[in-house]
Coordinates of C-alpha atoms and ligand atoms in Angstrom, one line a residue:
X1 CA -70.9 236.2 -56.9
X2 CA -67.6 235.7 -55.9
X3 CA -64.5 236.3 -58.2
X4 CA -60.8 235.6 -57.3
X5 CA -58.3 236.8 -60.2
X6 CA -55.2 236.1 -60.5
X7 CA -54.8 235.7 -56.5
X8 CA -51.3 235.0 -55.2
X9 CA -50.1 234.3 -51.6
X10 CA -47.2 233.5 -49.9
X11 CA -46.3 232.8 -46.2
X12 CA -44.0 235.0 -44.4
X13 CA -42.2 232.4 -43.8
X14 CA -42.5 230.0 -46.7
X15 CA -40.4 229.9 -49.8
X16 CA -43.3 229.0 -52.4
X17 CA -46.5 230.5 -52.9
X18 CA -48.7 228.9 -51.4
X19 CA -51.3 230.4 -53.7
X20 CA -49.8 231.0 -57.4
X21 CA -52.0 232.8 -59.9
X22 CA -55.7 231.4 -59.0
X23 CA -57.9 232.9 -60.8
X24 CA -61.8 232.1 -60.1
X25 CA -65.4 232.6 -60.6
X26 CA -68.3 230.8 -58.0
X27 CA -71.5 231.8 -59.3
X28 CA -74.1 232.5 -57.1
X29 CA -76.4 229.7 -55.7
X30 CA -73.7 227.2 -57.3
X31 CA -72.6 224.9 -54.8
X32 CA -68.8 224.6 -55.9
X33 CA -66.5 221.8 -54.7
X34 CA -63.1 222.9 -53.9
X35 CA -60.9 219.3 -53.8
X36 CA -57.5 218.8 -53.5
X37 CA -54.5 217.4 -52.2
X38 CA -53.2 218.2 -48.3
X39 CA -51.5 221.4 -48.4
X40 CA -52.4 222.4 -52.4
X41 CA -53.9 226.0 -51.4
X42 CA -57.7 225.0 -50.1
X43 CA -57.6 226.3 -46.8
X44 CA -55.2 229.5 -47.7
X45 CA -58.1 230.3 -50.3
X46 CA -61.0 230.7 -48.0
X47 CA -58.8 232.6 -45.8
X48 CA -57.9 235.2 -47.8
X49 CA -61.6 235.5 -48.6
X50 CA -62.6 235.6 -45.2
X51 CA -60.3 238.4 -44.1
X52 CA -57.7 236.2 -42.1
X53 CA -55.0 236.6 -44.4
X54 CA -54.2 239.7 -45.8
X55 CA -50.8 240.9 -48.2
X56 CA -52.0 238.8 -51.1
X57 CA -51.9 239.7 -54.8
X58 CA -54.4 239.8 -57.3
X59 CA -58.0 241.0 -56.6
X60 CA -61.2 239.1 -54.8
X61 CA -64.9 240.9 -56.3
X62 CA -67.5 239.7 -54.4
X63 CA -71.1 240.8 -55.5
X64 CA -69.4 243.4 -58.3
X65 CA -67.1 245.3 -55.6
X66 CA -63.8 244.6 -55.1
X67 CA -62.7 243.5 -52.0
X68 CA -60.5 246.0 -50.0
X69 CA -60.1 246.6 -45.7
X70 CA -62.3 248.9 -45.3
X71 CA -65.6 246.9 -47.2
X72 CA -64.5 243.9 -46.0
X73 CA -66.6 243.2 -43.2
X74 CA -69.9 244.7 -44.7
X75 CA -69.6 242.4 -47.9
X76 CA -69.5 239.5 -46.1
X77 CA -71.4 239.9 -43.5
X78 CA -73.3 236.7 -45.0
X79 CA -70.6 235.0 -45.0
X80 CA -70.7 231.7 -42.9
X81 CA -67.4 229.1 -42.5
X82 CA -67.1 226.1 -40.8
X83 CA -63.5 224.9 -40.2
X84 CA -61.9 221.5 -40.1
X85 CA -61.2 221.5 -36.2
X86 CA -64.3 222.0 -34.5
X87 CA -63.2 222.3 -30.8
X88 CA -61.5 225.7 -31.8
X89 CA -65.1 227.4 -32.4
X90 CA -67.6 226.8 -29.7
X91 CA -68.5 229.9 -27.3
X92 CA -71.2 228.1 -25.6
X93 CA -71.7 225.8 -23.0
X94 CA -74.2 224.1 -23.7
X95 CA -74.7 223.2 -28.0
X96 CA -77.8 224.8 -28.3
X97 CA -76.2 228.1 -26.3
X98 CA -73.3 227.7 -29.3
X99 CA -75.7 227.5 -32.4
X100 CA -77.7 230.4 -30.6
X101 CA -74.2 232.3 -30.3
X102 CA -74.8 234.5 -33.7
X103 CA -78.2 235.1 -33.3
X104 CA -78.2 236.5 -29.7
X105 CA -75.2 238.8 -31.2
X106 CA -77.3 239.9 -34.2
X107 CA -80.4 241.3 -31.4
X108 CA -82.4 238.3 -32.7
X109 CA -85.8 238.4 -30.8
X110 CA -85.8 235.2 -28.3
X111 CA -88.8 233.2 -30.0
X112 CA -87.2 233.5 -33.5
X113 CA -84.2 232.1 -32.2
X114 CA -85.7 229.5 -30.6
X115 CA -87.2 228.3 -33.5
X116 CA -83.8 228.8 -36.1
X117 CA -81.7 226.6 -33.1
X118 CA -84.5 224.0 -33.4
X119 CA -84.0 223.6 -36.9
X120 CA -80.2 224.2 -37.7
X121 CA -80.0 221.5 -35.3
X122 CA -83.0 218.7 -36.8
X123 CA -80.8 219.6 -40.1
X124 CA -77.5 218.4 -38.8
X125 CA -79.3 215.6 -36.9
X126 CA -78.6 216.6 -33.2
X127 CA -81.1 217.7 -31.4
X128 CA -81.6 215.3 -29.1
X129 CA -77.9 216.7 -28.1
X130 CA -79.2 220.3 -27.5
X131 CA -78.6 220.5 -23.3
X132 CA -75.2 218.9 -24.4
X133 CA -72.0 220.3 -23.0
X134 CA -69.9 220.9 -26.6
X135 CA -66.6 219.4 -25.5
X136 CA -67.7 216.2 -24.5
X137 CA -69.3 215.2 -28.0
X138 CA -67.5 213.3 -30.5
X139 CA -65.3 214.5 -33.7
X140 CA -68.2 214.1 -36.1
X141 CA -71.1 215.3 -33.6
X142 CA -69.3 218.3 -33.4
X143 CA -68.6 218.7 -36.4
X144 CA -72.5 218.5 -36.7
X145 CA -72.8 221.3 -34.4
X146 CA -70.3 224.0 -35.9
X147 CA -72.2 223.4 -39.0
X148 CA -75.9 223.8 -37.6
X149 CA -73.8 227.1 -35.9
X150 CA -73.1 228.4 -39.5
X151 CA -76.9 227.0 -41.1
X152 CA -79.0 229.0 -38.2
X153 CA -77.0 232.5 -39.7
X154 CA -79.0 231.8 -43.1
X155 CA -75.8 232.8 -44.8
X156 CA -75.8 233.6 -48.6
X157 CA -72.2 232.1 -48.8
X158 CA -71.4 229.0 -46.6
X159 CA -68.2 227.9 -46.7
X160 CA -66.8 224.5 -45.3
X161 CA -63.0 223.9 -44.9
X162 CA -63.2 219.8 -44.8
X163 CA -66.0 220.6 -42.5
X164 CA -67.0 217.2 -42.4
X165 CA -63.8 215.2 -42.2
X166 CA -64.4 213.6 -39.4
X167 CA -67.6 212.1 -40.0
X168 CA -68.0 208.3 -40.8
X169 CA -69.3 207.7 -44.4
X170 CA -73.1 207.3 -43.7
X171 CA -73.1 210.9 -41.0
X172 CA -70.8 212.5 -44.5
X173 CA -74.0 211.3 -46.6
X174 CA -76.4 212.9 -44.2
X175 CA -74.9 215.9 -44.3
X176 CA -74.5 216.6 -47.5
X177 CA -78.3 215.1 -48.4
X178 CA -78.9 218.1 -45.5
X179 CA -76.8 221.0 -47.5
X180 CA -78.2 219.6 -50.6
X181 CA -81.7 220.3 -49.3
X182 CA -80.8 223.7 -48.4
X183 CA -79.2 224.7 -51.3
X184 CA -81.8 223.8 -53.2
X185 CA -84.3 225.7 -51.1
X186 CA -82.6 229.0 -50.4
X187 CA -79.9 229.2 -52.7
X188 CA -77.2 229.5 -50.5
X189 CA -74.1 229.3 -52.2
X190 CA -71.7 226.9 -51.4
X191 CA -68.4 226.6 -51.5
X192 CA -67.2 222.9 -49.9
X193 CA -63.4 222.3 -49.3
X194 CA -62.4 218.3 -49.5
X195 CA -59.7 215.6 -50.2
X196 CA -62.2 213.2 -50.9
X197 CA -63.0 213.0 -54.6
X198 CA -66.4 210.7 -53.4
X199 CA -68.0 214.1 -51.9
X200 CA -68.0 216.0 -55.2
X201 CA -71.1 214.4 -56.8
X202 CA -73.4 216.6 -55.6
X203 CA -72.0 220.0 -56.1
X204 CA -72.8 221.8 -59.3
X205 CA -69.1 222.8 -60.1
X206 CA -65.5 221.5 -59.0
X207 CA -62.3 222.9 -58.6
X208 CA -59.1 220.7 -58.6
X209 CA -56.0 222.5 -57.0
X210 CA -52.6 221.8 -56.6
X211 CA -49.1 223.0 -55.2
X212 CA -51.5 226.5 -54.9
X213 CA -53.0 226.4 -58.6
X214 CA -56.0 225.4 -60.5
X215 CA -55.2 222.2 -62.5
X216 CA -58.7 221.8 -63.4
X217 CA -62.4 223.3 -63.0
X218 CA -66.0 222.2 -64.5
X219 CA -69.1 220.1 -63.9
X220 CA -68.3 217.4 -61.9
X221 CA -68.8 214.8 -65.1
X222 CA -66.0 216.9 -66.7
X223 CA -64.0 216.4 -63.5
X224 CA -64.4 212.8 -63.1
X225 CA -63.7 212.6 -66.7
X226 CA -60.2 214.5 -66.1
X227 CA -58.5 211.0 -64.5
X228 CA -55.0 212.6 -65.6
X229 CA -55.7 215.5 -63.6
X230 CA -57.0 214.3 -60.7
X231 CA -54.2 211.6 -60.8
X232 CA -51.5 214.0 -61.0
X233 CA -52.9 216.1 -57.9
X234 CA -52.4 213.3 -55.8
X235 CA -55.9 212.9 -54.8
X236 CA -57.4 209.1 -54.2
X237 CA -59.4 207.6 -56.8
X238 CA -63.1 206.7 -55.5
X239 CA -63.0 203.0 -55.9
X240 CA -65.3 203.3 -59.1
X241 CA -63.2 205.2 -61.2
X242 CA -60.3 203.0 -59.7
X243 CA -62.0 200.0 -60.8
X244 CA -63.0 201.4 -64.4
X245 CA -59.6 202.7 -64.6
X246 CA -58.0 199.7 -63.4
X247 CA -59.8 197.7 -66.1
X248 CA -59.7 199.9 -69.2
X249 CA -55.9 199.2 -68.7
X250 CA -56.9 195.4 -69.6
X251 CA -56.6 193.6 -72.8
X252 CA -59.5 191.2 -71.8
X253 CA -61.9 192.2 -74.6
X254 CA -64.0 189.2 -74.4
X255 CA -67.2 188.7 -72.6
X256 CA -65.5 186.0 -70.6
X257 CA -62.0 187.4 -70.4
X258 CA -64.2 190.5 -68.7
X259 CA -66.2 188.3 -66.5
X260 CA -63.1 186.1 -65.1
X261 CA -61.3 189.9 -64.3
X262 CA -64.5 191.0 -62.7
Ligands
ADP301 N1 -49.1 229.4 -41.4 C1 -48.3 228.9 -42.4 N2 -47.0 229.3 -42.5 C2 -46.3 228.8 -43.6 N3 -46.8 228.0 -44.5 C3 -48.1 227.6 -44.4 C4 -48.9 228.1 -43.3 N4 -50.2 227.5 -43.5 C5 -50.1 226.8 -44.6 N5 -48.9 226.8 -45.2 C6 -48.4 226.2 -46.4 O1 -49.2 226.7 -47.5 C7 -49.6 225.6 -48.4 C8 -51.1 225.5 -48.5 O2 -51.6 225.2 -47.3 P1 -53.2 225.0 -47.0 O3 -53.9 226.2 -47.6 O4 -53.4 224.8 -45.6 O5 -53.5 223.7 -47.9 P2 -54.8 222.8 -47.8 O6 -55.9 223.5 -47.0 O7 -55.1 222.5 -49.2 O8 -54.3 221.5 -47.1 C9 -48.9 224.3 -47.8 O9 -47.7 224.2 -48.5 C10 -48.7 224.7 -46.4 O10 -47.6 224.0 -45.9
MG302 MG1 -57.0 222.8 -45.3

């Protein structure tokens, strides 16, 4: 669905790359979890792919055609992306006007729309928000909004730049039980950007960058197996593997031994 090969990128003003050789294939209807540390390459990746940044080396193919200016727009056109910092992406005033926003551009006939806002909304778990004025919500409730925003587009690509950073642990779960759902009934697929190694379980796939490259990539058993890996890109352990880790370091092979550590 979506290739990136050998992509490099550097800022104008940046001595390093902040993309260095990535090379990349997101199968579609995979939901794929792009982790990593603060400033390894995640956010400079989904720009590129979303037309923000240009000048880059290498070559994106999405669908079989590779991405240039001028096809740009029409091969993503179902292309959805929620960012980290919500407040920069409302248009409405009120949050059902904002999650309607799309649609009304796209000619979608009022009763249609009605319905979509309804349920992008029941997904993310605010519509007793709806008459809402944006602004005024909290981090993670509008978080919850930008994302119903990109769900009500029925995108075949939805992309989510730590999209749901600012959630508390238990709104992160209901999320993700919410994409999860999704993905499972349309086949959307998913790319989801994160520092926190706890969120990759449910994805299909996981990417593990660093200073701009890809340290390490498989199904997220192979990941979790990787503990040099993910050790060496900086990224926290969940407290499982920290634990299992932190015991496997032991010499307390006896039953007892064990259960005094414990
Ligand atoms: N506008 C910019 N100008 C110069 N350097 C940048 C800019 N944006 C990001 N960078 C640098 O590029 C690297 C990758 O950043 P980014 O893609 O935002 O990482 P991530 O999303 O993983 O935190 C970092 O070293 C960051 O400092
Ligand atoms: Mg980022």
């Amino acid at each position: 669905m979506i290739e990136f090969k050998n992509l490099t990128f550097k800022y104008r003003a940046a001595d390093e790359n902040a993309l260095d050789h990535i090379s990349l294939s997101l199968k579609q209807g995979q939901w794929t979890s792009v982790i990593g540390h603060n400033g390894s390459g995640k956010s400079t990746l989904v720009k590129i792919l979303m037309g923000v940044l240009t000048s880059y080396e290498g070559e994106i193919v999405v669908g079989g055609e590779t991405l240039t200016e001028e096809n740009l727009l029409s091969l993503r056109k179902n292309f959805a992306i929620v960012f980290q910092n919500p407040d920069n992406q409302f248009v409405g005033s009120t949050v059902e006007d904002d999650v309607a926003f799309g649609l009304e551009n796209n000619g979608v006939e009022r009763e249609e729309m009605v319905e979509r806002v309804e349920a992008a909304l029941d997904t993310v778990n605010m519509l007793d928000f709806r008459t809402h004025e944006p602004s005024r919500l909290s981090g993670g409730q509008k978080q919850r909004v930008a994302i119903a925003g990109a769900l009500v587009m029925n995108p075949d690509v939805l992309i989510l730049d730590e999209a749901t950073s600012m959630l508390d642990p238990k709104g992160k779960r209901e999320v993700l039980e919410s994409l999860k759902r999704i993905h499972g009934m349309k086949e959307t697929t998913i790319i989801y950007i994160t520092h926190d190694l706890a969120e990759i379980d449910i994805s299909d796939y996981a990417v593990v960058m660093k200073d701009g490259q890809v340290i390490s990539q498989g199904d997220v058993e192979d990941i979790y197996k990787d503990i040099d890996a993910l050790e060496s890109s900086r990224l926290v352990l969940p407290f499982t593997m920290a634990m299992s880790k932190a015991l496997s370091d032991g010499s307390y092979m006896s039953y007892d031994e064990l259960v005094a550590r414990l």
